[in-house]
Short mmCIF file of C-alpha atoms in Angstrom, two decimals:
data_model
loop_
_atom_site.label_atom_id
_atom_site.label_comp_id
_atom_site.label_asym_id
_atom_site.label_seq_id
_atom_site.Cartn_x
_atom_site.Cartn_y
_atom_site.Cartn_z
CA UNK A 5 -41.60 15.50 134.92
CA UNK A 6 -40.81 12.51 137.23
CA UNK A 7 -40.53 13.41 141.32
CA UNK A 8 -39.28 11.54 144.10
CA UNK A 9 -38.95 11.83 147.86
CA UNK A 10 -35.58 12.10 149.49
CA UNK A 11 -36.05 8.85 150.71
CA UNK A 12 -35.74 8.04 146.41
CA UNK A 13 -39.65 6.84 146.37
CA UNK A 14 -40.88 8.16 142.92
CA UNK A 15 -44.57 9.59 143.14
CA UNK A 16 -45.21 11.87 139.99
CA UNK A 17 -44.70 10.34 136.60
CA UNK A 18 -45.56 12.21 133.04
CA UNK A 19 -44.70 9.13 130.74
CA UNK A 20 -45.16 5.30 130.69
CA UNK A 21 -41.78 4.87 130.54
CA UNK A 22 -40.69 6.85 133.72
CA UNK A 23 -43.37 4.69 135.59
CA UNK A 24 -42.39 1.51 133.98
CA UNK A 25 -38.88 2.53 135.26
CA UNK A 26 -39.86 3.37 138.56
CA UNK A 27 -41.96 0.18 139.12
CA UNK A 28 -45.76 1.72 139.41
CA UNK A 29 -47.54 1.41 136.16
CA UNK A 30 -50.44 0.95 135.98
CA UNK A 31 -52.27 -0.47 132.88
CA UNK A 32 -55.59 1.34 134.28
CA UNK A 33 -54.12 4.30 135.08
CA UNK A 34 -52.10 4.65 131.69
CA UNK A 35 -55.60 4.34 129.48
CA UNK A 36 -57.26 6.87 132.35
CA UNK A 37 -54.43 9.08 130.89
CA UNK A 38 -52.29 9.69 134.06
CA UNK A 39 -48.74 9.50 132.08
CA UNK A 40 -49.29 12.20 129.76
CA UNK A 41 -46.61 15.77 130.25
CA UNK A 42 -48.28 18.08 132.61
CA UNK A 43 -50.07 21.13 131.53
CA UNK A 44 -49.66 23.80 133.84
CA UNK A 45 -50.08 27.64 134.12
CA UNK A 46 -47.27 29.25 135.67
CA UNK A 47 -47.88 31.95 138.73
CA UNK A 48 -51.54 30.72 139.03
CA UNK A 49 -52.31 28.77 142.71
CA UNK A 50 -53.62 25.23 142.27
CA UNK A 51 -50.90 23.70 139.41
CA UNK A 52 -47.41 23.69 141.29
CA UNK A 53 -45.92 23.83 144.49
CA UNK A 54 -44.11 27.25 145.13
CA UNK A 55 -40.42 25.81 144.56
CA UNK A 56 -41.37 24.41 141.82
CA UNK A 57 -43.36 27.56 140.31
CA UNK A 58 -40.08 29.57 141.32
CA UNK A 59 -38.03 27.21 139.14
CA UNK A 60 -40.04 26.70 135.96
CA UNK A 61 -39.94 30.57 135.87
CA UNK A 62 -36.46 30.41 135.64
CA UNK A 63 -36.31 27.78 132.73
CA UNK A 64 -36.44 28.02 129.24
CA UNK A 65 -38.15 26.55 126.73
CA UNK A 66 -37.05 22.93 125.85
CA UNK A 67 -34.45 23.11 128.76
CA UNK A 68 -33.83 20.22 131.25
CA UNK A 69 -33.21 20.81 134.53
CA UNK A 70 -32.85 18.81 138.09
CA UNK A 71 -33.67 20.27 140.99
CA UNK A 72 -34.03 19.34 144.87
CA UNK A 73 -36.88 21.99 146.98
CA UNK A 74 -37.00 21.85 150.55
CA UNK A 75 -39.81 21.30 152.61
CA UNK A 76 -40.82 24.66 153.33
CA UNK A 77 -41.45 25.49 149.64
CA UNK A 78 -42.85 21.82 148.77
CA UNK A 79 -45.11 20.68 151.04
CA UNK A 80 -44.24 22.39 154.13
CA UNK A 81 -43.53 21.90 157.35
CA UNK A 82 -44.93 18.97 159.42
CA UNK A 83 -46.87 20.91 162.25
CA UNK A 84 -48.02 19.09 165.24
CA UNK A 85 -50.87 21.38 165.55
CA UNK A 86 -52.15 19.12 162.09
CA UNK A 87 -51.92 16.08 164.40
CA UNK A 88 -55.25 15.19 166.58
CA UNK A 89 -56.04 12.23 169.29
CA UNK A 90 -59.86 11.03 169.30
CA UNK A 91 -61.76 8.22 171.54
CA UNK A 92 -61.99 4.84 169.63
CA UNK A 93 -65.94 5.50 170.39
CA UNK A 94 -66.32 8.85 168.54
CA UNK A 95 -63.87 8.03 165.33
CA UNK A 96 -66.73 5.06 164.91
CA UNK A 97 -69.26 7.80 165.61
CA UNK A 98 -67.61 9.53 162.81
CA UNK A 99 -66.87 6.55 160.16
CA UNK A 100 -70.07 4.98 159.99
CA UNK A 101 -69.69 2.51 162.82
CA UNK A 102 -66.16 1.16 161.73
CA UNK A 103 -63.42 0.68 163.28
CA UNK A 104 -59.97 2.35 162.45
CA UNK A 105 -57.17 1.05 160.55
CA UNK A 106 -53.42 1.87 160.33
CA UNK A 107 -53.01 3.95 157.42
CA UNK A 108 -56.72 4.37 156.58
CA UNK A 109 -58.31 8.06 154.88
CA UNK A 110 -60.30 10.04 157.54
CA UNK A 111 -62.49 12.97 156.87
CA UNK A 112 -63.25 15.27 159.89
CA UNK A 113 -66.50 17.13 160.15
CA UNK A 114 -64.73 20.31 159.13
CA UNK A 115 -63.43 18.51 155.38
CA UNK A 116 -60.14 18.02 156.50
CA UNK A 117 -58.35 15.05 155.14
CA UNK A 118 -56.25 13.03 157.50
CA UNK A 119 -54.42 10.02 157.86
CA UNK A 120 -54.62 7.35 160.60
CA UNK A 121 -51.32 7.12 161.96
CA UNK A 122 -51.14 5.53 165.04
CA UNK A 123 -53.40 3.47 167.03
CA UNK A 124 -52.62 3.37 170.79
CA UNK A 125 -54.39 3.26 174.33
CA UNK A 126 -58.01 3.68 173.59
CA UNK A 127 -57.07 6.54 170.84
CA UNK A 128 -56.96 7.17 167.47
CA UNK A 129 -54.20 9.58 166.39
CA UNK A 130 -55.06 11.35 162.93
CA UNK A 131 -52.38 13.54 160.95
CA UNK A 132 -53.43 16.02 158.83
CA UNK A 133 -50.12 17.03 157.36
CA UNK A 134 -49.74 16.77 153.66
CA UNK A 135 -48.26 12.99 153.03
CA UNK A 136 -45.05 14.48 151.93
CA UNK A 137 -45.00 17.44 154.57
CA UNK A 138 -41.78 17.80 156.26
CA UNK A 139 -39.44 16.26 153.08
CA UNK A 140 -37.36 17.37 150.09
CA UNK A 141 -38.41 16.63 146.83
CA UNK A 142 -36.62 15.74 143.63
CA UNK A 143 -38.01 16.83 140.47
CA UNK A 144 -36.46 16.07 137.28
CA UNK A 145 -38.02 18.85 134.88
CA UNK A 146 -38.19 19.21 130.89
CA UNK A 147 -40.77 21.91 129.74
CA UNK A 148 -41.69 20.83 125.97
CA UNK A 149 -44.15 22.94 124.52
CA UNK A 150 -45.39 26.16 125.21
CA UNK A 151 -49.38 26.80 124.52
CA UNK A 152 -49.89 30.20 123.25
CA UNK A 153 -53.25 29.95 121.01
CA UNK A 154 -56.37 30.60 122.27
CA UNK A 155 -58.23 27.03 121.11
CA UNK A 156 -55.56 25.16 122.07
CA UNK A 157 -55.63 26.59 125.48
CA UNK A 158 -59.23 25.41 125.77
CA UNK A 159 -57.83 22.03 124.81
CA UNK A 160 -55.37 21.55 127.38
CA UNK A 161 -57.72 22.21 129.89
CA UNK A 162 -60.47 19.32 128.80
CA UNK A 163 -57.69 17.01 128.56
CA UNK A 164 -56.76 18.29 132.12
CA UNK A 165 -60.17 16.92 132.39
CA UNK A 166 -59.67 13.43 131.51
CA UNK A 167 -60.71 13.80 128.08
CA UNK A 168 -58.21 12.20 125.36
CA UNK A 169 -56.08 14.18 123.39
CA UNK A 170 -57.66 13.08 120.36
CA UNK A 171 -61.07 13.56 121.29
CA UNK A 172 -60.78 17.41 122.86
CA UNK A 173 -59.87 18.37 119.36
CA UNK A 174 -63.50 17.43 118.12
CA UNK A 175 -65.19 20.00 120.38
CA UNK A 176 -65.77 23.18 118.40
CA UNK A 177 -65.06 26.33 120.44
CA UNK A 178 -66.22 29.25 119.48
CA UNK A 179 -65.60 32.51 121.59
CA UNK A 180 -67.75 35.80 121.21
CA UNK A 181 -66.62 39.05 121.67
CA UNK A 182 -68.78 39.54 125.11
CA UNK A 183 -66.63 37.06 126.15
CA UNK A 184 -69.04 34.51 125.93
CA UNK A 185 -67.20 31.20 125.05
CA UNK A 186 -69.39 28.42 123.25
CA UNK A 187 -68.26 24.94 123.18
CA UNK A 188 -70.30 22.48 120.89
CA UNK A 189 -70.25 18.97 122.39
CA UNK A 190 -69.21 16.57 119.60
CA UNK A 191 -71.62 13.45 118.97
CA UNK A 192 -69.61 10.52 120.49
CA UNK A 193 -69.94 12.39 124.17
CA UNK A 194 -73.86 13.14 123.70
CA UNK A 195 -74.82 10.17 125.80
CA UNK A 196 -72.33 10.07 128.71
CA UNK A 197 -73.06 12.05 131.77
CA UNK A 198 -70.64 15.25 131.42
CA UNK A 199 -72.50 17.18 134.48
CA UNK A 200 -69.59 17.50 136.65
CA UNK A 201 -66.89 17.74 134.03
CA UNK A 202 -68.65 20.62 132.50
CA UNK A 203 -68.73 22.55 135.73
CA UNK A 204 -65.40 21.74 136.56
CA UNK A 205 -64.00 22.89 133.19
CA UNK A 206 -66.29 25.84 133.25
CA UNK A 207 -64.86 26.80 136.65
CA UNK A 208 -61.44 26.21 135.39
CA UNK A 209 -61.87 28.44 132.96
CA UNK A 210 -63.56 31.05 134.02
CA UNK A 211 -60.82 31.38 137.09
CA UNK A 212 -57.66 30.83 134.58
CA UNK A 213 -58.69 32.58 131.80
CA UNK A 214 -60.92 35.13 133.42
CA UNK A 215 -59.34 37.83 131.08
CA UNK A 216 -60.53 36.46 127.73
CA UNK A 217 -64.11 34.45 129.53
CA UNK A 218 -66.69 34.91 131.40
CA UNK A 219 -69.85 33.00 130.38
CA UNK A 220 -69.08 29.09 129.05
CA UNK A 221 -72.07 27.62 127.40
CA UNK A 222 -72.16 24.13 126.48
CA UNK A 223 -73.61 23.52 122.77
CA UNK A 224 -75.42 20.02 122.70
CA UNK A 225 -77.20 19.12 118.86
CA UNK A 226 -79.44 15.90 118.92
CA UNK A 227 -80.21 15.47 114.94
CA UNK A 228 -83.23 14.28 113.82
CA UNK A 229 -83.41 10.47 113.18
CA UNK A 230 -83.97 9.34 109.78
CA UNK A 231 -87.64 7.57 109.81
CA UNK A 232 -87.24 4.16 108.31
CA UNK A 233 -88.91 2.96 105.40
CA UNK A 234 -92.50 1.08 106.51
CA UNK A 235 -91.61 -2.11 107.72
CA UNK A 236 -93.42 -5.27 105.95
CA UNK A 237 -94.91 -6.29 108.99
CA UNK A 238 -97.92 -4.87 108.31
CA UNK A 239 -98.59 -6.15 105.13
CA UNK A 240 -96.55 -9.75 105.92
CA UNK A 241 -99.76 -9.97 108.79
CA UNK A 242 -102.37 -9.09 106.56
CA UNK A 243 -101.86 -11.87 104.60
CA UNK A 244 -101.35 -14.04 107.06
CA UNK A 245 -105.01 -12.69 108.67
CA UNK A 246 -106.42 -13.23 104.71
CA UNK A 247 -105.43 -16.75 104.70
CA UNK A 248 -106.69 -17.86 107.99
CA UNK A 249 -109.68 -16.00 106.73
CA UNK A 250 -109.67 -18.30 103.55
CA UNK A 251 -108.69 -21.44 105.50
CA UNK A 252 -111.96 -20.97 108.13
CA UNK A 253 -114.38 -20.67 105.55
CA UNK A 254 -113.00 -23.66 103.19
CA UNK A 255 -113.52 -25.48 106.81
CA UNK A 256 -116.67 -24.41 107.42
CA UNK A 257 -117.64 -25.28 103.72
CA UNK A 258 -116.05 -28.86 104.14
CA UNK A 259 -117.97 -29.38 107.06
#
């Protein structure tokens, strides 16, 4: 999937080579996985804007398709009711002493996200409208696979995760029929902090899939180390203890 604005600014790339095309790869972002085909679930909120959800529905598998959705089911309207003016004084209040900046992220106490737009007369002016609110988007669309079993389901959504491809086929899943799904952690991911992207898969789960799961328990197995053979030290400093035994007394006798 590749998508543009109107104004032709691509934003949305699923392989290297669309991004290398449109000028914003990114060699960090390519091994973070970022220009991989997107997996989505059709009908459920979260994965797609409504024009686009409408669309897909329509497609068929392996079809290509181009296709322009207006505002209203992209990104909406811009509302001027998003837009807010605050005192130079307070927005430092609010971000830690500093002052604002054209363009700069802003976080209200309420969570919203904003924008500083403008910067004018003592005031700050913040928008809160989606970045791409009030524009039509281009979306050139291929759907390539369609994930129908169970485990590979699972997959999809670790890799959704961040994990690699590669490496989401190590975990072993194993689901119960109390709907209890197991997941066995595989070794090379036993010593990295997975605290967050184990509740954020369970919850993805459990919401997406809520039919088949309920419970999601994470399986880790520590093995027991081999104990190594008794080092020579021991016996290496005995001797060494036995000669400087030997050595004192042949001094002592010399003396």
């Amino acid at each position: 999937m590749t998508a543009r604005t109107q104004k032709g600014k691509v934003f949305r790339v699923s392989t290297e080579e669309d991004a290398r095309k449109a000028g914003i790869y990114e060699e960090e972002r390519a091994k973070q996985g970022h220009y991989t085909p997107e997996f989505i679930i059709v009908g459920k909120p979260g994965f797609l804007n409504e024009g686009l959800t409408d669309t897909i529905k329509e497609m068929n598998y392996f079809e290509k398709k181009s296709v322009r959705i207006p505002p209203t089911k992209a990104f909406g309207k811009r509302d001027p009711q998003k837009i807010e003016r605050i005192g130079i004084a307070k927005f430092r209040k609010l971000n830690e002493g500093k002052n604002p900046e054209y363009g700069q992220d802003f976080t209200n106490k309420k969570g919203q996200r904003g924008v500083v737009s403008n910067i004018m007369q003592g005031k700050v002016i913040i928008d809160y409208n989606h970045p791409l609110a009030g524009q039509s988007i281009d979306y050139n669309l291929e759907i390539i696979d369609k994930i129908e079993r169970f485990n590979e389901k699972i997959e999809y959504f670790m890799i959704s995760k961040g994990i690699p491809k590669e490496s989401a086929a190590e975990f072993i899943i194993n689901h119960a029929e109390d709907k209890t799904l197991e997941i066995t952690i595989p070794k090379m991911f036993l010593f990295q902090n997975l605290t967050y992207l184990k509740f954020g898969l369970a919850m993805d789960l459990q919401t997406h899939m809520s039919e088949d799961i309920e419970d999601v328990k994470f399986i880790e197995i520590y093995e027991k180390m081999p104990i190594p053979a008794a080092s020579p030290t021991e016996s290496v400093m005995e001797k060494i203890e036995a000669y400087n035994k030997e050595t004192d007394t042949e001094t002592e006798e010399n003396k």
